[in-house]
């Protein structure tokens, strides 16, 4: 490709490339290209963002929220154009682009703007040891926030973080995935048309090197969403630069189907949660543990539903399953199936890559899977749902927890109390009973993982507060003495009185106990 980076099939994006090209996964058509930012351009972009942020940060939270709502409204006005770019660039059905990219963003933006004034309001704190001082907590803007994002939801993931950063008073520089760069070009166009200062939100395109340059450019925070192996390198770079970071990494969501689950709903949830976005979702159903009492019936229903899915042109309104966005995912799907079948799994439906120019892989259900198969232990990120039969709920929970990843998990049972009890035993950032994937769209709910799925959260009030910087201010309530008793000069008397004071305060029945501050 000479000096042009071939994004399809080239994960490294070719160091030194001058441009990133975007192809339609469903057709192989070249959709466009964007220039790769040099290290100097990244630094200049961050500097421009910093200057814009200086004026933005002095606005009140209410005023910032009011202005950011213009962006939400502009996205609604341009919803169809955005869904069209996402659909063509990712190969996903337009209804999914509208649901997962546009609608999820509208919800996140609305929540961020509505919640920010109260979430970021200063708070008074009473301290038991210094009641003579008034303490205030302030949530202040960080500066410039960097965002490095993946290709699977190329609009809603970075744009949700963009609005959170903007309402909290920061400017943002986004490095979109080099696999789907045109979506964020569209987002930038919409942003520039909605009357906000253009330099508040900017893009730098390219691969890993550009991401690294962004981390080293003097940003005050990074939100990274991507795979575990890239996440390790990104976290190391953030550590070296002492940039605080949120890590939203891979998932391996288990679905526990109890003996008393509603078979119809559970089967439909597996079919949708496993194959929506061609399975390329960090919260997709990646493994099913079905109780022996319903395993065969559930598997048969899922296979019936999956066999009926219509795969093909994402622009057609009746297409259920589109293409795989990233060509590497086709090879990964094939490797999982080869490994599983070699170890005894059977293909209940699907199992092959599609013919023709597009990157398609048949929606596949595997039966008879075990934890010595990669399909049950490693992230698939493709249209494959493996089934495993279990003898009890306890076995299902133990297997669900047998993973270094812990992002989302699902439990299906007609007994809601039991569902909630089982959910509390699952090691994951979010556990959903009798539904799939819906928690990500609920913007009030913090979202993120544990273990190798990452750390930090997006969405919800806590994530907004974390997007800001915490500052503590304490002020004397009454005129202070000229010298506090433990200041210089020290003497034997200082020591003696300090010891007496400590005993008076902390001895059971002492001052703190009387003030109700000692347990
Ligand atoms: P990826 O890790 O390959 O790339 C993600 C982004 O990081 C891209 O913009 C890429 O250019 C950049 N990048 C890669 N290596 C880098 C490095 N060393 N330094 C700086 N930047 C670097 O991931 P992907 O293939 O784009 O996305 C799929 C992965 O993302 C899956 O593992 C999926 O589970 C995960 N994901 C997680 C969430 C979540 O919220 N937890 C959401 C969506 C996707």
Coordinates of C-alpha atoms and ligand atoms in Angstrom, one line a residue:
X1 CA 0.0 0.0 0.0
X2 CA 3.0 2.3 -0.2
X3 CA 2.5 5.1 2.3
X4 CA -1.1 4.4 2.9
X5 CA -2.0 2.3 5.9
X6 CA -4.2 -0.6 5.0
X7 CA -6.5 -0.9 7.9
X8 CA -8.3 -4.0 6.8
X9 CA -6.1 -6.9 7.9
X10 CA -3.3 -4.7 9.2
X11 CA -3.7 -4.3 12.9
X12 CA -0.5 -2.4 13.2
X13 CA -1.6 0.3 10.8
X14 CA 1.9 0.4 9.4
X15 CA 4.2 2.7 11.4
X16 CA 5.1 5.7 9.4
X17 CA 2.0 5.6 7.2
X18 CA 0.6 9.0 6.1
X19 CA -3.0 8.1 5.9
X20 CA -5.5 5.5 7.2
X21 CA -8.0 4.1 4.7
X22 CA -11.5 2.8 5.6
X23 CA -13.2 0.0 3.7
X24 CA -16.7 -1.2 3.9
X25 CA -16.5 -4.7 5.5
X26 CA -19.7 -5.9 3.7
X27 CA -18.5 -5.0 0.2
X28 CA -14.8 -4.3 0.2
X29 CA -15.5 -0.8 -1.2
X30 CA -13.0 1.9 -0.2
X31 CA -15.0 4.5 1.8
X32 CA -12.4 7.1 2.3
X33 CA -9.1 8.0 4.1
X34 CA -7.9 10.4 6.7
X35 CA -4.4 11.7 7.4
X36 CA -2.3 10.2 10.2
X37 CA -1.2 12.7 12.8
X38 CA 2.5 13.1 13.4
X39 CA 3.8 13.3 17.0
X40 CA 4.2 17.1 16.5
X41 CA 0.6 17.4 15.2
X42 CA -0.7 15.5 18.3
X43 CA 1.2 17.9 20.5
X44 CA -0.1 21.0 18.7
X45 CA -3.7 19.6 18.8
X46 CA -3.5 19.1 22.5
X47 CA -2.1 22.6 22.9
X48 CA -5.0 24.1 20.9
X49 CA -7.4 22.1 23.1
X50 CA -5.7 23.4 26.2
X51 CA -6.2 27.0 25.1
X52 CA -9.9 26.4 24.3
X53 CA -10.3 24.7 27.7
X54 CA -9.1 27.7 29.6
X55 CA -12.1 29.8 28.5
X56 CA -14.5 26.8 28.7
X57 CA -13.5 25.8 32.3
X58 CA -14.6 29.1 33.8
X59 CA -18.2 28.6 32.7
X60 CA -20.6 27.2 35.4
X61 CA -21.4 23.5 35.1
X62 CA -25.0 24.5 34.3
X63 CA -23.9 26.7 31.4
X64 CA -21.6 24.0 30.1
X65 CA -24.4 21.4 30.3
X66 CA -26.8 23.8 28.5
X67 CA -24.3 24.3 25.7
X68 CA -23.4 20.6 25.4
X69 CA -27.1 19.8 25.0
X70 CA -26.7 21.5 21.6
X71 CA -24.4 18.7 20.6
X72 CA -27.0 16.1 21.6
X73 CA -29.6 18.0 19.6
X74 CA -27.3 18.2 16.6
X75 CA -26.7 14.4 16.8
X76 CA -30.4 13.9 16.8
X77 CA -30.8 16.1 13.7
X78 CA -28.0 14.2 11.9
X79 CA -29.0 10.7 13.3
X80 CA -29.6 9.2 9.9
X81 CA -26.3 10.4 8.4
X82 CA -24.4 9.1 11.5
X83 CA -26.2 5.7 11.4
X84 CA -25.4 5.5 7.7
X85 CA -21.6 6.1 8.2
X86 CA -21.4 3.7 11.1
X87 CA -23.4 1.0 9.2
X88 CA -21.2 1.3 6.1
X89 CA -17.9 1.5 8.0
X90 CA -18.6 -1.3 10.4
X91 CA -20.8 -3.5 8.2
X92 CA -23.6 -3.5 10.8
X93 CA -27.3 -3.3 10.1
X94 CA -28.6 0.3 10.2
X95 CA -31.0 -0.4 13.0
X96 CA -28.1 -1.5 15.1
X97 CA -26.1 1.7 14.2
X98 CA -29.1 3.7 15.2
X99 CA -29.7 1.8 18.5
X100 CA -26.2 1.2 19.8
X101 CA -24.4 4.2 18.4
X102 CA -26.9 7.1 18.1
X103 CA -29.6 6.1 20.7
X104 CA -27.0 5.1 23.4
X105 CA -25.2 8.4 22.8
X106 CA -28.4 10.4 23.1
X107 CA -29.1 8.7 26.5
X108 CA -25.5 9.2 27.8
X109 CA -25.4 12.9 26.7
X110 CA -28.8 13.6 28.3
X111 CA -27.8 12.0 31.5
X112 CA -24.4 13.8 31.6
X113 CA -26.0 17.2 31.0
X114 CA -28.8 16.6 33.5
X115 CA -26.8 15.0 36.2
X116 CA -23.6 17.2 36.1
X117 CA -24.9 20.2 38.1
X118 CA -25.8 18.1 41.1
X119 CA -23.1 15.4 40.7
X120 CA -20.4 18.1 40.5
X121 CA -21.8 20.4 43.1
X122 CA -19.4 21.3 45.9
X123 CA -20.0 19.5 49.1
X124 CA -19.3 20.4 52.7
X125 CA -17.6 17.8 54.9
X126 CA -17.5 17.8 58.7
X127 CA -14.3 16.4 60.1
X128 CA -14.4 15.0 63.6
X129 CA -10.8 16.0 64.4
X130 CA -11.1 19.6 63.1
X131 CA -14.6 20.8 63.9
X132 CA -13.3 24.3 64.0
X133 CA -12.5 24.2 60.2
X134 CA -15.1 24.1 57.4
X135 CA -14.1 21.7 54.6
X136 CA -15.4 21.8 51.1
X137 CA -14.9 19.3 48.2
X138 CA -14.8 20.8 44.7
X139 CA -15.0 19.0 41.4
X140 CA -12.8 21.0 39.1
X141 CA -12.0 20.6 35.4
X142 CA -8.9 18.4 34.7
X143 CA -7.7 20.1 31.5
X144 CA -7.3 18.0 28.4
X145 CA -8.8 14.5 28.4
X146 CA -7.5 12.0 25.8
X147 CA -9.8 9.3 24.5
X148 CA -8.6 6.2 22.6
X149 CA -11.5 4.2 21.2
X150 CA -12.2 0.9 19.4
X151 CA -14.1 0.2 16.2
X152 CA -17.1 -1.9 17.4
X153 CA -19.3 1.1 18.6
X154 CA -17.2 3.8 16.9
X155 CA -19.6 6.7 17.7
X156 CA -21.3 6.0 21.1
X157 CA -18.1 4.8 23.0
X158 CA -15.9 7.9 22.3
X159 CA -18.8 10.4 22.1
X160 CA -20.2 9.3 25.5
X161 CA -16.7 10.1 27.0
X162 CA -16.6 13.3 25.0
X163 CA -19.7 14.7 26.6
X164 CA -18.6 13.6 30.1
X165 CA -15.3 15.5 29.7
X166 CA -17.0 18.6 28.2
X167 CA -19.6 19.0 30.9
X168 CA -16.9 18.6 33.6
X169 CA -15.0 21.5 32.0
X170 CA -12.3 19.7 30.1
X171 CA -11.4 19.7 26.4
X172 CA -11.0 16.4 24.6
X173 CA -8.7 14.9 22.0
X174 CA -9.9 11.6 20.6
X175 CA -7.9 9.0 18.8
X176 CA -10.5 6.9 17.0
X177 CA -9.8 3.3 15.9
X178 CA -7.9 3.2 12.7
X179 CA -10.3 0.5 11.6
X180 CA -13.3 3.0 11.6
X181 CA -12.0 6.5 11.3
X182 CA -14.8 8.1 9.2
X183 CA -17.4 7.8 12.0
X184 CA -15.6 10.2 14.2
X185 CA -14.9 12.5 11.2
X186 CA -18.7 12.7 10.9
X187 CA -19.0 13.4 14.7
X188 CA -16.5 16.2 14.4
X189 CA -18.4 17.7 11.5
X190 CA -21.6 17.6 13.6
X191 CA -19.8 19.1 16.6
X192 CA -18.3 22.0 14.5
X193 CA -21.8 22.8 13.3
X194 CA -23.4 23.1 16.7
X195 CA -21.8 26.4 17.9
X196 CA -19.4 25.0 20.5
X197 CA -15.7 26.2 20.3
X198 CA -14.2 23.9 17.6
X199 CA -10.9 23.3 19.5
X200 CA -12.7 21.9 22.5
X201 CA -13.1 18.6 20.7
X202 CA -10.5 17.4 18.2
X203 CA -9.3 14.2 16.5
X204 CA -5.9 12.7 15.9
X205 CA -5.9 9.7 13.5
X206 CA -3.6 6.8 13.3
X207 CA -2.7 3.5 15.1
X208 CA -0.9 2.6 18.3
X209 CA 1.9 5.1 17.8
X210 CA -0.5 8.0 17.6
X211 CA -2.3 6.7 20.7
X212 CA 1.1 6.6 22.5
X213 CA 1.9 10.1 21.3
X214 CA -1.4 11.3 22.8
X215 CA -0.7 9.7 26.2
X216 CA 2.7 11.4 26.2
X217 CA 1.4 14.8 25.0
X218 CA 0.7 16.3 28.5
X219 CA -3.0 15.3 28.8
X220 CA -4.5 15.2 32.3
X221 CA -6.6 12.0 31.9
X222 CA -7.1 9.1 29.5
X223 CA -10.1 7.0 28.8
X224 CA -9.1 3.8 26.9
X225 CA -11.5 1.3 25.5
X226 CA -10.0 -1.7 23.7
X227 CA -8.5 -5.1 24.1
X228 CA -6.6 -6.5 27.1
X229 CA -3.2 -6.7 25.3
X230 CA -3.3 -3.1 24.1
X231 CA -4.7 -2.1 27.4
X232 CA -1.6 -3.4 29.2
X233 CA 0.7 -1.2 26.9
X234 CA -1.6 1.8 27.3
X235 CA -1.7 1.5 31.1
X236 CA 2.1 1.1 31.2
X237 CA 2.5 4.3 29.1
X238 CA 0.0 6.1 31.4
X239 CA 2.0 4.9 34.4
X240 CA 5.2 6.2 32.9
X241 CA 3.6 9.6 32.2
X242 CA 1.6 9.6 35.5
X243 CA -1.6 10.1 33.5
X244 CA -4.7 8.8 35.4
X245 CA -6.6 6.4 33.2
X246 CA -9.8 4.5 32.9
X247 CA -9.4 1.0 31.3
X248 CA -12.4 -0.4 29.5
X249 CA -11.1 -3.7 28.3
X250 CA -12.4 -7.1 27.0
X251 CA -15.3 -9.2 28.1
X252 CA -16.3 -12.9 28.2
X253 CA -19.9 -12.5 29.4
X254 CA -21.3 -15.8 30.7
X255 CA -25.1 -16.5 30.6
X256 CA -26.4 -18.8 33.3
X257 CA -29.7 -20.5 32.2
X258 CA -31.3 -22.0 35.3
X259 CA -33.6 -24.9 35.2
X260 CA -36.6 -22.6 35.8
X261 CA -35.8 -20.0 33.2
X262 CA -38.4 -18.9 30.6
X263 CA -37.1 -20.9 27.7
X264 CA -38.6 -18.6 25.0
X265 CA -37.1 -15.4 26.5
X266 CA -33.8 -17.0 27.3
X267 CA -33.4 -18.4 23.8
X268 CA -34.3 -15.1 22.2
X269 CA -31.9 -13.3 24.6
X270 CA -29.1 -15.6 23.6
X271 CA -29.8 -15.2 19.9
X272 CA -29.8 -11.4 20.1
X273 CA -27.2 -11.0 22.8
X274 CA -24.8 -13.4 21.0
X275 CA -25.2 -12.2 17.4
X276 CA -26.1 -8.5 17.6
X277 CA -23.2 -6.5 16.0
X278 CA -22.0 -9.9 14.8
X279 CA -21.0 -10.7 18.3
X280 CA -18.5 -7.9 18.3
X281 CA -19.5 -6.4 21.6
X282 CA -17.6 -6.5 24.9
X283 CA -20.9 -7.3 26.6
X284 CA -22.1 -10.0 24.0
X285 CA -23.2 -13.4 25.3
X286 CA -19.9 -15.3 24.9
X287 CA -20.7 -18.5 26.7
X288 CA -23.9 -20.2 27.9
X289 CA -24.1 -22.5 31.0
X290 CA -27.4 -24.3 30.7
X291 CA -28.9 -26.5 33.4
X292 CA -29.1 -30.1 32.4
X293 CA -32.9 -30.0 32.9
X294 CA -33.4 -27.5 30.1
X295 CA -30.1 -27.7 28.2
X296 CA -31.4 -29.6 25.1
X297 CA -34.6 -27.7 24.8
X298 CA -32.8 -24.4 25.1
X299 CA -30.1 -25.3 22.6
X300 CA -32.8 -26.5 20.1
X301 CA -34.7 -23.2 20.4
X302 CA -31.6 -21.1 20.0
X303 CA -30.5 -23.1 17.0
X304 CA -34.0 -22.6 15.4
X305 CA -33.8 -18.9 16.0
X306 CA -30.2 -18.5 14.8
X307 CA -30.8 -20.5 11.7
X308 CA -33.5 -18.0 10.7
X309 CA -31.3 -15.0 11.0
X310 CA -30.8 -13.2 7.7
X311 CA -27.2 -12.2 7.2
X312 CA -26.0 -9.9 4.5
X313 CA -26.1 -6.3 3.2
X314 CA -26.2 -4.0 6.3
X315 CA -28.0 -1.3 4.2
X316 CA -31.1 -3.6 3.7
X317 CA -33.7 -2.9 6.4
X318 CA -34.4 -6.7 6.9
X319 CA -30.8 -7.8 7.5
X320 CA -30.4 -9.2 11.0
X321 CA -26.7 -9.9 11.0
X322 CA -24.1 -7.9 9.1
X323 CA -20.4 -8.4 8.3
X324 CA -17.4 -8.6 10.7
X325 CA -15.8 -5.2 10.9
X326 CA -12.3 -6.4 11.3
X327 CA -10.9 -9.1 9.0
X328 CA -8.8 -10.6 11.8
X329 CA -12.0 -11.5 13.5
X330 CA -12.9 -13.9 10.7
X331 CA -9.6 -15.8 11.3
X332 CA -10.2 -15.7 15.1
X333 CA -13.7 -17.2 14.7
X334 CA -12.3 -20.0 12.5
X335 CA -9.5 -20.8 14.9
X336 CA -12.0 -21.0 17.9
X337 CA -14.2 -23.4 16.0
X338 CA -11.2 -25.6 14.9
X339 CA -10.0 -25.8 18.5
X340 CA -13.4 -26.6 19.9
X341 CA -14.3 -29.3 17.4
X342 CA -10.9 -30.9 17.7
X343 CA -11.6 -31.2 21.4
X344 CA -15.1 -32.7 21.0
X345 CA -17.6 -29.8 20.5
X346 CA -20.2 -30.1 17.8
X347 CA -21.4 -27.4 15.4
X348 CA -25.1 -27.1 16.0
X349 CA -25.4 -24.5 13.2
X350 CA -23.2 -22.2 11.1
X351 CA -19.5 -22.7 11.4
X352 CA -18.1 -21.3 8.2
X353 CA -16.8 -18.0 6.8
X354 CA -19.0 -16.5 4.0
X355 CA -18.1 -16.6 0.3
X356 CA -17.7 -13.4 -1.6
X357 CA -15.9 -10.1 -1.2
X358 CA -17.3 -9.1 2.2
X359 CA -16.1 -10.2 5.6
X360 CA -18.9 -12.6 6.7
X361 CA -19.0 -15.5 9.2
X362 CA -22.1 -17.6 9.6
X363 CA -23.9 -17.2 13.0
X364 CA -22.6 -20.3 14.8
X365 CA -23.8 -22.3 17.8
X366 CA -21.5 -24.8 19.4
X367 CA -22.6 -27.6 21.7
X368 CA -20.7 -29.8 24.1
X369 CA -18.2 -27.2 25.0
X370 CA -15.8 -27.3 28.0
X371 CA -13.3 -25.1 29.7
X372 CA -10.3 -26.6 27.9
X373 CA -11.6 -25.0 24.7
X374 CA -10.5 -21.4 23.8
X375 CA -14.1 -20.6 22.8
X376 CA -15.1 -20.9 26.5
X377 CA -12.1 -19.1 27.9
X378 CA -10.9 -16.4 25.4
X379 CA -12.8 -13.5 24.1
X380 CA -14.4 -14.4 20.7
X381 CA -15.7 -11.1 19.6
X382 CA -17.5 -12.8 16.7
X383 CA -20.8 -14.6 15.8
X384 CA -20.2 -17.7 17.9
X385 CA -22.2 -18.9 21.0
X386 CA -20.8 -21.9 22.8
X387 CA -23.1 -24.0 25.1
X388 CA -22.0 -26.1 28.1
X389 CA -24.3 -28.3 30.1
X390 CA -24.1 -28.0 33.9
X391 CA -25.6 -30.0 36.7
X392 CA -26.4 -27.2 39.1
X393 CA -26.6 -23.4 39.6
X394 CA -23.5 -23.7 41.8
X395 CA -21.5 -25.3 39.0
X396 CA -22.7 -22.6 36.6
X397 CA -21.6 -19.8 38.9
X398 CA -18.2 -21.5 39.5
X399 CA -17.6 -21.8 35.8
X400 CA -18.9 -18.3 35.1
X401 CA -16.2 -17.1 37.6
X402 CA -13.5 -19.2 36.1
X403 CA -12.2 -16.3 33.9
X404 CA -9.7 -13.5 34.3
X405 CA -12.3 -11.3 32.6
X406 CA -15.2 -9.8 34.5
X407 CA -17.2 -7.2 32.6
X408 CA -20.9 -8.3 32.1
X409 CA -22.8 -11.5 33.1
X410 CA -26.3 -12.7 32.8
X411 CA -28.6 -14.9 34.8
X412 CA -31.9 -16.3 33.6
X413 CA -34.5 -17.6 36.0
X414 CA -38.2 -17.1 36.7
X415 CA -37.4 -16.7 40.4
X416 CA -36.2 -13.1 40.6
X417 CA -35.0 -13.4 44.2
X418 CA -32.9 -16.3 43.3
X419 CA -31.7 -14.4 40.2
X420 CA -30.6 -11.5 42.4
X421 CA -28.9 -13.9 44.9
X422 CA -27.0 -15.7 42.1
X423 CA -26.1 -12.4 40.5
X424 CA -24.4 -11.3 43.7
X425 CA -22.1 -14.3 43.5
X426 CA -20.8 -13.5 40.0
X427 CA -17.4 -11.8 39.7
X428 CA -18.3 -9.1 37.1
X429 CA -18.7 -5.3 36.9
X430 CA -22.4 -5.7 36.0
X431 CA -24.7 -8.7 36.3
X432 CA -28.1 -8.6 34.6
X433 CA -31.0 -10.9 35.5
X434 CA -33.4 -11.9 32.6
X435 CA -32.0 -9.4 30.1
X436 CA -28.9 -8.9 28.0
X437 CA -26.7 -5.9 27.3
X438 CA -29.3 -3.4 28.5
X439 CA -27.2 -2.1 31.4
X440 CA -24.8 -0.3 29.0
X441 CA -27.7 1.7 27.6
X442 CA -28.8 2.9 31.1
X443 CA -26.7 6.0 31.3
X444 CA -27.2 6.3 35.1
X445 CA -25.5 3.0 35.7
X446 CA -21.7 2.9 36.2
X447 CA -20.2 0.6 33.6
X448 CA -16.8 -1.1 33.6
X449 CA -15.0 -4.3 34.5
X450 CA -13.0 -6.1 37.2
X451 CA -9.9 -8.2 36.8
X452 CA -8.5 -8.1 33.3
X453 CA -11.7 -6.3 32.0
X454 CA -10.1 -3.2 33.4
X455 CA -10.7 -0.5 36.0
X456 CA -12.5 2.7 36.4
X457 CA -16.0 3.4 35.2
X458 CA -17.9 5.3 32.5
X459 CA -21.5 6.4 32.8
X460 CA -23.3 7.4 36.0
X461 CA -22.6 10.2 38.5
X462 CA -19.4 8.6 39.9
X463 CA -17.8 8.5 36.4
X464 CA -18.7 12.2 36.0
X465 CA -17.1 13.0 39.3
X466 CA -14.1 11.0 38.3
X467 CA -13.8 12.8 35.0
X468 CA -13.3 15.9 37.1
X469 CA -10.5 16.6 39.6
X470 CA -11.2 16.6 43.3
X471 CA -10.0 19.6 45.2
X472 CA -10.3 20.0 49.0
X473 CA -10.5 23.5 50.5
X474 CA -10.6 23.9 54.3
X475 CA -11.3 27.3 56.0
X476 CA -11.2 28.3 59.7
X477 CA -14.6 28.9 61.2
X478 CA -13.3 31.1 64.0
X479 CA -10.2 33.2 64.4
X480 CA -7.3 30.7 65.0
X481 CA -4.7 31.1 67.7
X482 CA -1.3 32.5 66.8
X483 CA 0.2 29.0 67.1
X484 CA -1.4 25.5 67.1
X485 CA -0.3 23.4 70.0
X486 CA 1.7 20.9 67.9
X487 CA 3.6 23.5 65.9
X488 CA 7.3 24.5 66.7
X489 CA 8.9 24.7 69.1
X490 CA 8.5 21.1 70.4
X491 CA 9.1 20.3 74.1
X492 CA 8.5 17.6 76.6
X493 CA 5.3 19.4 77.4
X494 CA 4.1 19.1 73.8
X495 CA 4.7 15.4 73.9
X496 CA 3.0 14.9 77.2
X497 CA -0.1 16.9 76.2
X498 CA -0.3 15.1 72.9
X499 CA -0.3 11.7 74.6
X500 CA -3.0 12.8 77.1
X501 CA -5.0 14.3 74.2
X502 CA -4.8 11.0 72.2
X503 CA -6.0 9.0 75.2
X504 CA -8.8 11.4 75.9
X505 CA -10.0 11.2 72.4
X506 CA -9.6 7.5 71.5
X507 CA -10.1 5.7 74.8
X508 CA -13.5 3.8 74.8
X509 CA -15.9 6.3 76.3
X510 CA -13.6 9.2 75.3
X511 CA -14.4 12.4 73.5
X512 CA -15.0 10.8 70.1
X513 CA -17.3 8.2 71.6
X514 CA -19.2 11.0 73.3
X515 CA -19.4 12.8 70.0
X516 CA -20.7 9.7 68.3
X517 CA -17.7 9.5 66.0
X518 CA -16.0 6.4 67.5
X519 CA -17.4 2.9 66.7
Ligands
LIG1 P1 -7.6 -2.5 20.3 O1 -7.1 -2.7 21.6 O2 -6.9 -3.2 19.2 O3 -7.6 -1.0 19.9 C1 -8.4 0.0 20.6 C2 -7.8 1.3 20.4 O4 -6.5 1.4 21.0 C3 -7.6 1.7 18.9 O5 -7.8 3.1 18.7 C4 -6.1 1.4 18.7 O6 -5.5 2.1 17.6 C5 -5.5 1.8 20.0 N1 -4.3 1.2 20.4 C6 -3.9 -0.1 20.2 N2 -2.7 -0.4 20.7 C7 -2.3 0.8 21.3 C8 -1.1 1.1 22.0 N3 -0.1 0.3 22.3 N4 -1.0 2.4 22.5 C9 -2.0 3.3 22.3 N5 -3.1 3.0 21.6 C10 -3.3 1.8 21.1 O7 -9.1 -2.9 20.3 P2 -10.2 -3.0 19.2 O8 -9.8 -4.2 18.3 O9 -10.3 -1.7 18.5 O10 -11.5 -3.3 20.0 C11 -11.9 -4.5 20.4 C12 -11.6 -4.7 21.9 O11 -12.2 -3.6 22.6 C13 -12.3 -6.0 22.4 O12 -11.4 -6.6 23.3 C14 -13.4 -5.5 23.2 O13 -13.9 -6.3 24.3 C15 -12.9 -4.2 23.7 N6 -14.0 -3.3 24.1 C16 -14.2 -3.0 25.4 C17 -15.3 -2.2 25.8 C18 -15.6 -1.9 27.2 O14 -16.3 -0.9 27.5 N7 -15.0 -2.6 28.2 C19 -16.1 -1.7 24.8 C20 -15.9 -2.0 23.5 C21 -14.8 -2.8 23.1

